[in-house]
Short mmCIF file of C-alpha atoms (C1' of nucleotides) in Angstrom, two decimals:
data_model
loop_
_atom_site.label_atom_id
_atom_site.label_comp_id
_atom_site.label_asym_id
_atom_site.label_seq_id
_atom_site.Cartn_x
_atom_site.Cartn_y
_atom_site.Cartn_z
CA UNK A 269 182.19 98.90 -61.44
CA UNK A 270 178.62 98.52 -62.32
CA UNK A 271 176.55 95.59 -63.70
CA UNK A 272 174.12 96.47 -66.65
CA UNK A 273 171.55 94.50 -68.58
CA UNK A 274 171.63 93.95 -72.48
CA UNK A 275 169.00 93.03 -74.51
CA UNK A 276 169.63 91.13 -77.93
CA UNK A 277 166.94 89.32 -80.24
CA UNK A 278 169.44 85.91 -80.78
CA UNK A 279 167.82 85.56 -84.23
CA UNK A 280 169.64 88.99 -84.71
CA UNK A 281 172.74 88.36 -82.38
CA UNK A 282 173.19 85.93 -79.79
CA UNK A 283 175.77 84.53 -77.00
CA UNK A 284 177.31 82.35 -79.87
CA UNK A 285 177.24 85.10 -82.05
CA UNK A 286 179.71 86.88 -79.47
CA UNK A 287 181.31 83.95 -78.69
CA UNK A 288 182.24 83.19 -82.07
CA UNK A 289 183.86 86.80 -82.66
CA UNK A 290 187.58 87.30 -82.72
CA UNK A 291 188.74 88.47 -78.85
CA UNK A 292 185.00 87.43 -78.39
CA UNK A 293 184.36 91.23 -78.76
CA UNK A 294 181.92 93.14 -80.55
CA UNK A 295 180.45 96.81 -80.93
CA UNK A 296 176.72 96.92 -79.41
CA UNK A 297 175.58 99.23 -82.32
CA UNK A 298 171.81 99.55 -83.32
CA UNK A 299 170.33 101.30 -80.15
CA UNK A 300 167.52 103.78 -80.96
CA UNK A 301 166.24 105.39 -78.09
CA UNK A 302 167.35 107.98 -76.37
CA UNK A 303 167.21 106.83 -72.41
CA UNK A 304 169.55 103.59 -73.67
CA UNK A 305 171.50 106.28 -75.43
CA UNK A 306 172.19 108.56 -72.56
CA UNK A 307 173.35 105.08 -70.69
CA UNK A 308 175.83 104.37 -73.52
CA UNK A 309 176.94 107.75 -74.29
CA UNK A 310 177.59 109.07 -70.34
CA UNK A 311 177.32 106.16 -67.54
CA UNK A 312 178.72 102.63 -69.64
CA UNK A 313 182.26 102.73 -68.56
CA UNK A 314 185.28 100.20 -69.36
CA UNK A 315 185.09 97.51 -67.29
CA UNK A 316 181.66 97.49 -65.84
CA UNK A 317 180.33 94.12 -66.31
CA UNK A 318 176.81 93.10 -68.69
CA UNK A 319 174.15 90.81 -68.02
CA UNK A 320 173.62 89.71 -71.73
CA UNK A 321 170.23 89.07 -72.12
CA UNK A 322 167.85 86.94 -75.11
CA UNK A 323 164.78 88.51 -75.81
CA UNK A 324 161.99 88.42 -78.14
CA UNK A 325 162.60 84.41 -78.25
CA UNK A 326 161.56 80.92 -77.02
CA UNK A 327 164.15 80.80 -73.95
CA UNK A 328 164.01 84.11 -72.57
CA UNK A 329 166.71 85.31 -69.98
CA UNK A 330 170.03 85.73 -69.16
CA UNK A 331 172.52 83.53 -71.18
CA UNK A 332 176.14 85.16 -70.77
CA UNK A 333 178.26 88.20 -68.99
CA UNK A 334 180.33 90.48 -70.73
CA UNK A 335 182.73 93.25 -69.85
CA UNK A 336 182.71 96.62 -71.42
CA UNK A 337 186.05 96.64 -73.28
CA UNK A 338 185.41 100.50 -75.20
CA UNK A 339 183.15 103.40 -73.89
CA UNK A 340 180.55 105.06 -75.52
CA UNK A 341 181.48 106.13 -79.15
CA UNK A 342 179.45 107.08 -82.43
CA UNK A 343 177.16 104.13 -83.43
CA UNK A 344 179.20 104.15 -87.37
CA UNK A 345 175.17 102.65 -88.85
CA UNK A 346 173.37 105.55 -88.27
CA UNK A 347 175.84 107.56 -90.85
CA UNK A 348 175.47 104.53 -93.56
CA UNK A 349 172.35 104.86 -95.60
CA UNK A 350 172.33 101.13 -96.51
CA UNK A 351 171.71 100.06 -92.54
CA UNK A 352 168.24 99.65 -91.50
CA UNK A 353 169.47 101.82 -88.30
CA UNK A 354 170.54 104.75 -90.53
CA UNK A 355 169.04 107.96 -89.24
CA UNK A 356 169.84 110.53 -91.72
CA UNK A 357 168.79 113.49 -88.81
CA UNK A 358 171.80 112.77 -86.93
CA UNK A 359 175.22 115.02 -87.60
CA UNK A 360 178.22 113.69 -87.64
CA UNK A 361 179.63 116.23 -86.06
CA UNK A 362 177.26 115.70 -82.86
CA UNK A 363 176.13 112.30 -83.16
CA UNK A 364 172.64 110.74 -82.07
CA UNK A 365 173.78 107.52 -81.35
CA UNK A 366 176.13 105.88 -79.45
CA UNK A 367 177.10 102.39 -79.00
CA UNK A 368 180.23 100.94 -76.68
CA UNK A 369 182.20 97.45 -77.30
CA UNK A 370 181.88 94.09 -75.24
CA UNK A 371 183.22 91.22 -74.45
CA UNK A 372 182.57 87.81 -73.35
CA UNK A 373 183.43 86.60 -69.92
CA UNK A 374 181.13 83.46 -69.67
CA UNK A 375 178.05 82.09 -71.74
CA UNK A 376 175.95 80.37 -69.15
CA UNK A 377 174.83 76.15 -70.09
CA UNK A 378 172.46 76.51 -67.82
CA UNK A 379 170.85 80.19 -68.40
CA UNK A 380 168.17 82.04 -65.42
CA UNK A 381 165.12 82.53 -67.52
CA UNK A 382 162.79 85.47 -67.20
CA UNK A 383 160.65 82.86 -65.54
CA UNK A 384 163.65 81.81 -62.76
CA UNK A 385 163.77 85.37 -62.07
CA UNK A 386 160.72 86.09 -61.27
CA UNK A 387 160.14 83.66 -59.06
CA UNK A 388 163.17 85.16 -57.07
CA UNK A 389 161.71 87.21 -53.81
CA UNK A 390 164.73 89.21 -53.44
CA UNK A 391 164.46 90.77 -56.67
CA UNK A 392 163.78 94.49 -55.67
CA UNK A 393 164.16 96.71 -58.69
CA UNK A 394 165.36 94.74 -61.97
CA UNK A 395 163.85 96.54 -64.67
CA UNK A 396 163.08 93.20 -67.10
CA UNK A 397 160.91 91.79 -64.71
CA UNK A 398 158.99 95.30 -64.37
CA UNK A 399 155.93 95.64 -66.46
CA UNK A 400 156.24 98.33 -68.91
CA UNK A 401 160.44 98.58 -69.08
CA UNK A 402 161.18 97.95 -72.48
CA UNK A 403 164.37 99.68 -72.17
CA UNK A 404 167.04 97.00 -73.78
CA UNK A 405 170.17 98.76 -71.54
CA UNK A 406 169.11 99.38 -68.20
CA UNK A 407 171.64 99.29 -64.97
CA UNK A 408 171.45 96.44 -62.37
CA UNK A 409 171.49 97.32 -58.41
CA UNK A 410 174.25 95.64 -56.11
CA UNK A 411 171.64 94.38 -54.65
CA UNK A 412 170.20 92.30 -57.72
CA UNK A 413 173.62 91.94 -59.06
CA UNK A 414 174.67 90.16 -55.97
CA UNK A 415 171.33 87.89 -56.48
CA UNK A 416 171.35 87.24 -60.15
CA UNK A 417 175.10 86.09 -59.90
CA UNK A 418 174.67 83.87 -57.08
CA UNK A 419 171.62 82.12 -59.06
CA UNK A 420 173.63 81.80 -62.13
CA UNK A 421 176.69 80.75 -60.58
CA UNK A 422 174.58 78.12 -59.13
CA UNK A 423 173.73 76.66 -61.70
CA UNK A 424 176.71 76.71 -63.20
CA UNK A 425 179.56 75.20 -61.16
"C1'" DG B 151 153.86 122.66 -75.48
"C1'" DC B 152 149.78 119.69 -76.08
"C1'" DC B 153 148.10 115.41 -77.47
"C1'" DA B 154 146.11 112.13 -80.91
"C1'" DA B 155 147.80 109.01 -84.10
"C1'" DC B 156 151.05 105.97 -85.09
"C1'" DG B 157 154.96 102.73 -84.56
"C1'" DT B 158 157.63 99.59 -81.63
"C1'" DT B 159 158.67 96.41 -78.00
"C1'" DG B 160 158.49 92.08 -76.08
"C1'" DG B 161 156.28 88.52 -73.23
"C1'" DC B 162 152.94 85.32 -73.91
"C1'" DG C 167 149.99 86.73 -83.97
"C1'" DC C 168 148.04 89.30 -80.04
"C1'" DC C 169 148.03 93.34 -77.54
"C1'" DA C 170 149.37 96.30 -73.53
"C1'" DA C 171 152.54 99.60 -72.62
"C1'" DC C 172 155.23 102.34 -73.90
"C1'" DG C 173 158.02 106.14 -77.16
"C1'" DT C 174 157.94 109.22 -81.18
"C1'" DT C 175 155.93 112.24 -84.50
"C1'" DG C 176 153.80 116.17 -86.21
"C1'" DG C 177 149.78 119.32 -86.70
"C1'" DC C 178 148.01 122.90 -84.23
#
DNA sequence: GCCAACGTTGGC
DNA sequence: GCCAACGTTGGC
């Protein structure tokens, strides 16, 4: 079982957002670049866990973990000319994009901002602290998996 | 296949 | 809203 990170703008959808879903489960659709793509399509597998992640925002950092319920599958916007993530390149028979489903395990009160992290030595390879990694899936090490959960669980006893 | 122009991301 | 650091596009 691996841990991965998730990126999500809250404006667009947030821990609540996921939290208020039915099963507190929802498709991750919307991702539009190919190196998060090759993670969703080939090396997100059911039941590896998520770091779910609020970017782009006034309280940046991790707020929630999730568990991959469905592996990767055809990302249904890209086909649907009304969705601003409709890509009308992409075949239906050999789709571009592919999205897989979550859901929630815990939202965190008390979440690790960008900021907590860091300030965390141990941190060796987390790519959201690395300059220049925009990805918004990337995988998490043991290593910083066994350091980010310890922080968060933590704070939250 | 190169690479300049352009668009996007995302923390600040 | 700024802007650095990317990724993508498209002419050649």
């Amino acid at each position: 079982m691996r841990y991965w990170l998730f990126k999500s703008e809250p404006d667009a959808f947030s821990i609540d957002d996921l939290a208020s879903r039915p099963d507190q489960c929802e498709h991750w659709d919307g991702i539009r670049n190919y190196q998060a793509r090759n993670f969703l399509r080939d090396e997100v597998k059911r039941g590896d866990r998520v770091f779910f992640y609020h970017s782009s925002c006034k309280h940046v950092g991790i707020v929630g973990l999730a568990e991959v319920v469905k592996e990767g599958y055809a990302d249904h916007t890209q086909f649907d000319p009304e969705s601003a993530y409709f890509d009308p390149k992409s075949d239906p028979s050999n789709p571009r994009w592919y999205m897989v489903d979550i859901k929630l395990l815990r939202k965190y009160e008390r979440m690790l901002t960008l900021s907590d992290i860091k300030a965390m030595p141990d941190i060796l390879d987390l790519g959201v602290v690395k300059k220049g990694h925009r990805l918004s899936i990337m995988p998490v090490s043991q290593h910083d998996t066994a350091i980010l959960l310890s922080a968060l669980q933590a704070r939250n006893p």
